[in-house]
PDB file of C-alpha atoms in Angstrom:
ATOM      1  CA  UNK A   1     117.429 185.372 156.042  1.00 75.00           C
ATOM      2  CA  UNK A   2     120.117 188.050 156.032  1.00 85.00           C
ATOM      3  CA  UNK A   3     122.767 187.597 158.707  1.00 85.00           C
ATOM      4  CA  UNK A   4     124.331 190.545 160.508  1.00 81.00           C
ATOM      5  CA  UNK A   5     128.104 190.150 160.210  1.00 77.00           C
ATOM      6  CA  UNK A   6     129.775 193.240 161.580  1.00 75.00           C
ATOM      7  CA  UNK A   7     129.495 196.897 162.431  1.00 74.00           C
ATOM      8  CA  UNK A   8     132.429 199.217 161.965  1.00 67.00           C
ATOM      9  CA  UNK A   9     133.895 200.987 164.978  1.00 61.00           C
ATOM     10  CA  UNK A  10     132.576 204.380 163.886  1.00 71.00           C
ATOM     11  CA  UNK A  11     128.998 203.062 164.158  1.00 71.00           C
ATOM     12  CA  UNK A  12     128.273 204.450 160.699  1.00 89.00           C
ATOM     13  CA  UNK A  13     128.414 201.207 158.733  1.00 92.00           C
ATOM     14  CA  UNK A  14     127.014 197.698 158.910  1.00 92.00           C
ATOM     15  CA  UNK A  15     127.551 194.605 156.785  1.00 92.00           C
ATOM     16  CA  UNK A  16     124.940 191.913 156.111  1.00 94.00           C
ATOM     17  CA  UNK A  17     125.344 188.587 154.337  1.00 96.00           C
ATOM     18  CA  UNK A  18     123.034 186.048 152.742  1.00 96.00           C
ATOM     19  CA  UNK A  19     123.781 182.486 151.665  1.00 96.00           C
ATOM     20  CA  UNK A  20     121.625 181.175 148.811  1.00 97.00           C
ATOM     21  CA  UNK A  21     121.908 177.419 148.309  1.00 97.00           C
ATOM     22  CA  UNK A  22     122.291 175.846 144.876  1.00 97.00           C
ATOM     23  CA  UNK A  23     118.918 175.881 143.028  1.00 97.00           C
ATOM     24  CA  UNK A  24     117.146 178.047 145.596  1.00 96.00           C
ATOM     25  CA  UNK A  25     114.165 179.494 143.689  1.00 94.00           C
ATOM     26  CA  UNK A  26     115.555 177.742 140.608  1.00 95.00           C
ATOM     27  CA  UNK A  27     118.886 179.596 140.449  1.00 96.00           C
ATOM     28  CA  UNK A  28     122.075 177.510 140.086  1.00 97.00           C
ATOM     29  CA  UNK A  29     125.109 177.967 142.316  1.00 97.00           C
ATOM     30  CA  UNK A  30     125.818 178.337 145.989  1.00 98.00           C
ATOM     31  CA  UNK A  31     125.755 182.118 146.154  1.00 97.00           C
ATOM     32  CA  UNK A  32     127.204 184.278 148.909  1.00 97.00           C
ATOM     33  CA  UNK A  33     125.790 187.806 148.821  1.00 97.00           C
ATOM     34  CA  UNK A  34     126.983 190.738 150.923  1.00 96.00           C
ATOM     35  CA  UNK A  35     125.649 194.261 151.328  1.00 96.00           C
ATOM     36  CA  UNK A  36     127.230 197.101 153.274  1.00 95.00           C
ATOM     37  CA  UNK A  37     125.278 200.201 154.282  1.00 95.00           C
ATOM     38  CA  UNK A  38     127.358 203.230 155.284  1.00 94.00           C
ATOM     39  CA  UNK A  39     126.351 206.732 156.332  1.00 94.00           C
ATOM     40  CA  UNK A  40     129.223 209.221 156.302  1.00 92.00           C
ATOM     41  CA  UNK A  41     129.744 212.790 157.492  1.00 91.00           C
ATOM     42  CA  UNK A  42     128.944 214.121 154.014  1.00 94.00           C
ATOM     43  CA  UNK A  43     125.296 212.984 154.283  1.00 96.00           C
ATOM     44  CA  UNK A  44     125.894 210.128 151.858  1.00 97.00           C
ATOM     45  CA  UNK A  45     124.137 206.788 152.206  1.00 97.00           C
ATOM     46  CA  UNK A  46     126.507 204.383 150.470  1.00 97.00           C
ATOM     47  CA  UNK A  47     125.343 200.889 149.507  1.00 97.00           C
ATOM     48  CA  UNK A  48     127.870 198.312 148.302  1.00 97.00           C
ATOM     49  CA  UNK A  49     126.893 194.886 147.014  1.00 97.00           C
ATOM     50  CA  UNK A  50     129.174 191.857 146.513  1.00 97.00           C
ATOM     51  CA  UNK A  51     128.513 188.276 145.470  1.00 98.00           C
ATOM     52  CA  UNK A  52     130.325 185.104 144.451  1.00 98.00           C
ATOM     53  CA  UNK A  53     129.127 181.730 143.172  1.00 98.00           C
ATOM     54  CA  UNK A  54     130.444 178.206 142.568  1.00 97.00           C
ATOM     55  CA  UNK A  55     128.355 177.792 139.391  1.00 98.00           C
ATOM     56  CA  UNK A  56     127.402 180.013 136.484  1.00 98.00           C
ATOM     57  CA  UNK A  57     124.307 181.933 137.545  1.00 98.00           C
ATOM     58  CA  UNK A  58     122.516 185.249 137.128  1.00 97.00           C
ATOM     59  CA  UNK A  59     122.386 188.107 139.597  1.00 97.00           C
ATOM     60  CA  UNK A  60     120.922 191.597 139.627  1.00 97.00           C
ATOM     61  CA  UNK A  61     120.740 193.213 143.058  1.00 97.00           C
ATOM     62  CA  UNK A  62     119.006 196.388 144.161  1.00 97.00           C
ATOM     63  CA  UNK A  63     117.095 197.679 147.181  1.00 94.00           C
ATOM     64  CA  UNK A  64     113.551 198.940 147.599  1.00 95.00           C
ATOM     65  CA  UNK A  65     113.762 201.891 149.989  1.00 95.00           C
ATOM     66  CA  UNK A  66     110.900 204.384 149.828  1.00 97.00           C
ATOM     67  CA  UNK A  67     111.748 208.082 150.046  1.00 98.00           C
ATOM     68  CA  UNK A  68     109.639 211.139 150.825  1.00 98.00           C
ATOM     69  CA  UNK A  69     111.860 214.210 151.111  1.00 98.00           C
ATOM     70  CA  UNK A  70     109.037 216.272 152.580  1.00 97.00           C
ATOM     71  CA  UNK A  71     109.081 214.085 155.680  1.00 96.00           C
ATOM     72  CA  UNK A  72     107.491 210.973 157.120  1.00 93.00           C
ATOM     73  CA  UNK A  73     103.683 210.883 156.722  1.00 92.00           C
ATOM     74  CA  UNK A  74     103.760 214.277 154.950  1.00 94.00           C
ATOM     75  CA  UNK A  75     101.518 213.260 152.067  1.00 94.00           C
ATOM     76  CA  UNK A  76     102.302 212.319 148.484  1.00 96.00           C
ATOM     77  CA  UNK A  77     105.516 212.891 146.506  1.00 98.00           C
ATOM     78  CA  UNK A  78     103.892 214.211 143.319  1.00 98.00           C
ATOM     79  CA  UNK A  79     105.331 217.698 143.895  1.00 98.00           C
ATOM     80  CA  UNK A  80     108.928 216.388 144.143  1.00 98.00           C
ATOM     81  CA  UNK A  81     111.184 217.662 141.349  1.00 98.00           C
ATOM     82  CA  UNK A  82     112.865 214.724 139.608  1.00 98.00           C
ATOM     83  CA  UNK A  83     115.750 214.600 137.158  1.00 98.00           C
ATOM     84  CA  UNK A  84     116.923 211.378 135.471  1.00 98.00           C
ATOM     85  CA  UNK A  85     119.724 211.546 132.922  1.00 97.00           C
ATOM     86  CA  UNK A  86     118.330 208.993 130.482  1.00 97.00           C
ATOM     87  CA  UNK A  87     117.582 209.038 126.776  1.00 97.00           C
ATOM     88  CA  UNK A  88     115.604 205.783 126.840  1.00 98.00           C
ATOM     89  CA  UNK A  89     113.366 203.705 129.099  1.00 98.00           C
ATOM     90  CA  UNK A  90     112.187 200.085 128.927  1.00 98.00           C
ATOM     91  CA  UNK A  91     108.551 199.528 127.924  1.00 97.00           C
ATOM     92  CA  UNK A  92     106.647 196.815 129.779  1.00 97.00           C
ATOM     93  CA  UNK A  93     103.978 194.306 128.801  1.00 96.00           C
ATOM     94  CA  UNK A  94     100.622 193.781 130.497  1.00 95.00           C
ATOM     95  CA  UNK A  95     102.384 191.841 133.276  1.00 95.00           C
ATOM     96  CA  UNK A  96     104.818 194.707 133.948  1.00 96.00           C
ATOM     97  CA  UNK A  97     107.744 192.758 132.436  1.00 97.00           C
ATOM     98  CA  UNK A  98     110.231 194.854 130.387  1.00 97.00           C
ATOM     99  CA  UNK A  99     110.535 193.614 126.829  1.00 94.00           C
ATOM    100  CA  UNK A 100     111.730 194.558 123.387  1.00 91.00           C
ATOM    101  CA  UNK A 101     113.824 197.513 122.250  1.00 95.00           C
ATOM    102  CA  UNK A 102     114.409 200.666 124.265  1.00 96.00           C
ATOM    103  CA  UNK A 103     111.901 203.482 123.840  1.00 97.00           C
ATOM    104  CA  UNK A 104     112.950 207.130 123.611  1.00 98.00           C
ATOM    105  CA  UNK A 105     111.814 209.332 126.482  1.00 98.00           C
ATOM    106  CA  UNK A 106     111.708 212.420 124.278  1.00 97.00           C
ATOM    107  CA  UNK A 107     108.200 213.884 123.932  1.00 97.00           C
ATOM    108  CA  UNK A 108     106.779 211.342 126.382  1.00 98.00           C
ATOM    109  CA  UNK A 109     105.809 211.482 130.085  1.00 98.00           C
ATOM    110  CA  UNK A 110     109.050 209.580 130.774  1.00 98.00           C
ATOM    111  CA  UNK A 111     111.338 212.490 129.947  1.00 98.00           C
ATOM    112  CA  UNK A 112     112.957 213.745 133.152  1.00 98.00           C
ATOM    113  CA  UNK A 113     116.098 215.126 131.499  1.00 98.00           C
ATOM    114  CA  UNK A 114     114.778 218.584 132.325  1.00 98.00           C
ATOM    115  CA  UNK A 115     113.756 218.429 136.013  1.00 98.00           C
ATOM    116  CA  UNK A 116     109.995 218.349 136.515  1.00 98.00           C
ATOM    117  CA  UNK A 117     107.425 217.395 139.123  1.00 98.00           C
ATOM    118  CA  UNK A 118     106.834 213.665 139.397  1.00 98.00           C
ATOM    119  CA  UNK A 119     103.112 214.325 139.195  1.00 98.00           C
ATOM    120  CA  UNK A 120     103.224 216.563 136.130  1.00 98.00           C
ATOM    121  CA  UNK A 121     102.583 213.758 133.622  1.00 98.00           C
ATOM    122  CA  UNK A 122     101.808 210.774 135.852  1.00 98.00           C
ATOM    123  CA  UNK A 123      98.095 210.863 134.947  1.00 97.00           C
ATOM    124  CA  UNK A 124      98.701 211.383 131.218  1.00 98.00           C
ATOM    125  CA  UNK A 125      96.816 209.312 128.645  1.00 97.00           C
ATOM    126  CA  UNK A 126      99.720 206.943 128.097  1.00 97.00           C
ATOM    127  CA  UNK A 127      99.373 203.164 127.826  1.00 97.00           C
ATOM    128  CA  UNK A 128     102.601 202.536 129.757  1.00 98.00           C
ATOM    129  CA  UNK A 129     101.445 204.651 132.698  1.00 98.00           C
ATOM    130  CA  UNK A 130      98.077 202.919 132.654  1.00 97.00           C
ATOM    131  CA  UNK A 131      99.667 199.471 132.761  1.00 96.00           C
ATOM    132  CA  UNK A 132     101.931 200.502 135.646  1.00 94.00           C
ATOM    133  CA  UNK A 133      99.258 202.516 137.448  1.00 96.00           C
ATOM    134  CA  UNK A 134     101.923 205.237 137.391  1.00 97.00           C
ATOM    135  CA  UNK A 135     105.678 205.093 136.962  1.00 98.00           C
ATOM    136  CA  UNK A 136     107.158 201.630 137.511  1.00 98.00           C
ATOM    137  CA  UNK A 137     109.751 201.542 134.761  1.00 98.00           C
ATOM    138  CA  UNK A 138     113.472 201.103 134.255  1.00 98.00           C
ATOM    139  CA  UNK A 139     115.404 203.980 132.688  1.00 98.00           C
ATOM    140  CA  UNK A 140     118.469 203.341 130.525  1.00 97.00           C
ATOM    141  CA  UNK A 141     121.308 205.423 131.959  1.00 96.00           C
ATOM    142  CA  UNK A 142     124.003 204.783 129.389  1.00 82.00           C
ATOM    143  CA  UNK A 143     126.393 204.115 132.275  1.00 72.00           C
ATOM    144  CA  UNK A 144     127.859 201.003 130.671  1.00 67.00           C
ATOM    145  CA  UNK A 145     131.459 201.389 131.836  1.00 76.00           C
ATOM    146  CA  UNK A 146     130.693 200.594 135.453  1.00 81.00           C
ATOM    147  CA  UNK A 147     132.056 203.871 136.835  1.00 91.00           C
ATOM    148  CA  UNK A 148     130.390 205.845 139.601  1.00 95.00           C
ATOM    149  CA  UNK A 149     128.433 208.682 138.054  1.00 94.00           C
ATOM    150  CA  UNK A 150     125.688 211.069 139.138  1.00 96.00           C
ATOM    151  CA  UNK A 151     122.651 210.081 137.101  1.00 96.00           C
ATOM    152  CA  UNK A 152     119.896 212.147 138.660  1.00 97.00           C
ATOM    153  CA  UNK A 153     118.417 213.989 141.592  1.00 98.00           C
ATOM    154  CA  UNK A 154     115.168 214.602 143.474  1.00 98.00           C
ATOM    155  CA  UNK A 155     114.149 217.630 145.528  1.00 98.00           C
ATOM    156  CA  UNK A 156     111.214 218.485 147.766  1.00 98.00           C
ATOM    157  CA  UNK A 157     109.946 222.049 147.227  1.00 98.00           C
ATOM    158  CA  UNK A 158     108.442 221.959 150.737  1.00 97.00           C
ATOM    159  CA  UNK A 159     111.656 221.257 152.664  1.00 98.00           C
ATOM    160  CA  UNK A 160     114.390 222.053 150.146  1.00 98.00           C
ATOM    161  CA  UNK A 161     115.952 218.659 150.856  1.00 98.00           C
ATOM    162  CA  UNK A 162     117.686 217.271 147.779  1.00 98.00           C
ATOM    163  CA  UNK A 163     118.901 213.759 147.039  1.00 98.00           C
ATOM    164  CA  UNK A 164     121.482 213.032 144.346  1.00 98.00           C
ATOM    165  CA  UNK A 165     121.776 209.497 142.966  1.00 98.00           C
ATOM    166  CA  UNK A 166     125.264 208.252 142.104  1.00 97.00           C
ATOM    167  CA  UNK A 167     125.766 204.744 140.724  1.00 97.00           C
ATOM    168  CA  UNK A 168     127.860 202.467 138.544  1.00 97.00           C
ATOM    169  CA  UNK A 169     124.776 200.662 137.209  1.00 97.00           C
ATOM    170  CA  UNK A 170     123.282 201.027 133.686  1.00 96.00           C
ATOM    171  CA  UNK A 171     119.662 201.289 134.808  1.00 97.00           C
ATOM    172  CA  UNK A 172     117.385 202.756 137.442  1.00 98.00           C
ATOM    173  CA  UNK A 173     113.807 201.744 138.254  1.00 98.00           C
ATOM    174  CA  UNK A 174     111.449 204.581 139.141  1.00 98.00           C
ATOM    175  CA  UNK A 175     108.483 203.460 141.235  1.00 98.00           C
ATOM    176  CA  UNK A 176     105.981 205.989 142.548  1.00 98.00           C
ATOM    177  CA  UNK A 177     104.167 203.997 145.220  1.00 97.00           C
ATOM    178  CA  UNK A 178     101.329 203.159 142.853  1.00 97.00           C
ATOM    179  CA  UNK A 179     100.006 200.239 144.890  1.00 95.00           C
ATOM    180  CA  UNK A 180     100.161 201.753 148.355  1.00 95.00           C
ATOM    181  CA  UNK A 181      96.512 201.536 149.362  1.00 95.00           C
ATOM    182  CA  UNK A 182      96.314 203.054 152.826  1.00 93.00           C
ATOM    183  CA  UNK A 183      96.361 199.708 154.615  1.00 95.00           C
ATOM    184  CA  UNK A 184      99.912 200.082 155.984  1.00 93.00           C
ATOM    185  CA  UNK A 185     100.228 202.234 159.107  1.00 93.00           C
ATOM    186  CA  UNK A 186     102.974 204.873 159.142  1.00 91.00           C
ATOM    187  CA  UNK A 187     105.370 205.771 161.944  1.00 89.00           C
ATOM    188  CA  UNK A 188     103.147 208.748 162.766  1.00 88.00           C
ATOM    189  CA  UNK A 189     100.121 206.454 163.106  1.00 89.00           C
ATOM    190  CA  UNK A 190      98.741 207.650 159.805  1.00 92.00           C
ATOM    191  CA  UNK A 191      98.549 205.443 156.708  1.00 94.00           C
ATOM    192  CA  UNK A 192     100.658 205.150 153.574  1.00 94.00           C
ATOM    193  CA  UNK A 193      98.363 206.029 150.678  1.00 96.00           C
ATOM    194  CA  UNK A 194      99.016 205.952 146.946  1.00 97.00           C
ATOM    195  CA  UNK A 195     102.124 207.955 145.957  1.00 98.00           C
ATOM    196  CA  UNK A 196     103.219 208.405 149.600  1.00 97.00           C
ATOM    197  CA  UNK A 197     106.786 207.584 148.585  1.00 97.00           C
ATOM    198  CA  UNK A 198     109.019 206.928 145.605  1.00 98.00           C
ATOM    199  CA  UNK A 199     111.773 204.403 144.914  1.00 98.00           C
ATOM    200  CA  UNK A 200     114.824 204.838 142.702  1.00 98.00           C
ATOM    201  CA  UNK A 201     116.369 201.390 142.364  1.00 98.00           C
ATOM    202  CA  UNK A 202     119.764 201.216 140.654  1.00 98.00           C
ATOM    203  CA  UNK A 203     120.349 197.946 138.834  1.00 97.00           C
ATOM    204  CA  UNK A 204     120.879 196.124 135.574  1.00 96.00           C
ATOM    205  CA  UNK A 205     117.726 195.756 133.532  1.00 96.00           C
ATOM    206  CA  UNK A 206     114.863 193.529 134.723  1.00 96.00           C
ATOM    207  CA  UNK A 207     114.240 190.526 132.449  1.00 97.00           C
ATOM    208  CA  UNK A 208     117.801 190.732 131.084  1.00 97.00           C
ATOM    209  CA  UNK A 209     118.228 186.928 130.785  1.00 95.00           C
ATOM    210  CA  UNK A 210     115.379 186.881 128.242  1.00 95.00           C
ATOM    211  CA  UNK A 211     116.413 189.937 126.229  1.00 96.00           C
ATOM    212  CA  UNK A 212     119.631 189.584 124.229  1.00 92.00           C
ATOM    213  CA  UNK A 213     120.064 193.333 123.781  1.00 92.00           C
ATOM    214  CA  UNK A 214     120.015 194.063 127.511  1.00 95.00           C
ATOM    215  CA  UNK A 215     123.299 194.155 129.509  1.00 94.00           C
ATOM    216  CA  UNK A 216     124.305 190.738 130.811  1.00 95.00           C
ATOM    217  CA  UNK A 217     123.513 189.716 134.393  1.00 97.00           C
ATOM    218  CA  UNK A 218     125.544 186.485 134.239  1.00 98.00           C
ATOM    219  CA  UNK A 219     127.979 185.767 137.067  1.00 98.00           C
ATOM    220  CA  UNK A 220     130.492 183.004 136.393  1.00 98.00           C
ATOM    221  CA  UNK A 221     132.300 180.794 138.870  1.00 97.00           C
ATOM    222  CA  UNK A 222     135.392 182.601 140.143  1.00 94.00           C
ATOM    223  CA  UNK A 223     134.054 186.070 139.331  1.00 97.00           C
ATOM    224  CA  UNK A 224     133.125 188.667 141.957  1.00 97.00           C
ATOM    225  CA  UNK A 225     129.950 190.701 141.583  1.00 98.00           C
ATOM    226  CA  UNK A 226     130.671 194.199 142.856  1.00 96.00           C
ATOM    227  CA  UNK A 227     128.508 197.299 142.564  1.00 97.00           C
ATOM    228  CA  UNK A 228     127.902 200.539 144.441  1.00 97.00           C
ATOM    229  CA  UNK A 229     125.196 203.201 144.758  1.00 98.00           C
ATOM    230  CA  UNK A 230     125.235 206.446 146.749  1.00 98.00           C
ATOM    231  CA  UNK A 231     122.279 208.574 147.805  1.00 98.00           C
ATOM    232  CA  UNK A 232     123.671 211.987 148.727  1.00 98.00           C
ATOM    233  CA  UNK A 233     121.480 214.390 150.714  1.00 98.00           C
ATOM    234  CA  UNK A 234     121.778 218.177 150.863  1.00 97.00           C
ATOM    235  CA  UNK A 235     119.704 221.144 151.960  1.00 93.00           C
TER     236      UNK A 235
END
């Protein structure tokens, strides 16, 4: 389990740590993982990840927060306007595992370079959308130099709340709550139905260890894994 380590004096930041023993779930190395969540006065949720290992291993961290910028229990997110600065996405097989070469987003439902509603093409006659039951795909950001960069944004037309995504990672997974089935009760004592929220998970590419063309997720002994993502909110 994750262990709470400290909270900064301004009460706007907390740091959690996890210790993964050598060969836990088949991964080599005693791995120490840290994550710091900070909320500053500029309405930025900053997430910093660190890790170190005593053996060569692989690591690819992200987080699975659901967002609905129209408000909690407000319905689906299909009207949200999404922009992702990506020329390619990763196709998946029947088991939802990314594989093979990148696919161009141009002239497909996966093109969010020009902002559009999430729901505009989500029900299109596209084999990838059928396999994923909606969007559940990693987009190739071209952010290979590891520098913080704004790579996209989402906005609710109902509230005007906008969220910018800033990251140093080369990929982002878009998930549109395709398997929410109404069984989970919400904070407002309603239920989370299909498409009640979306996730934008910054990361390296899933299945990278098995795809030579994907960016490496290897962490060697003595190296420090260090990455950062910011979700910036405005109105």
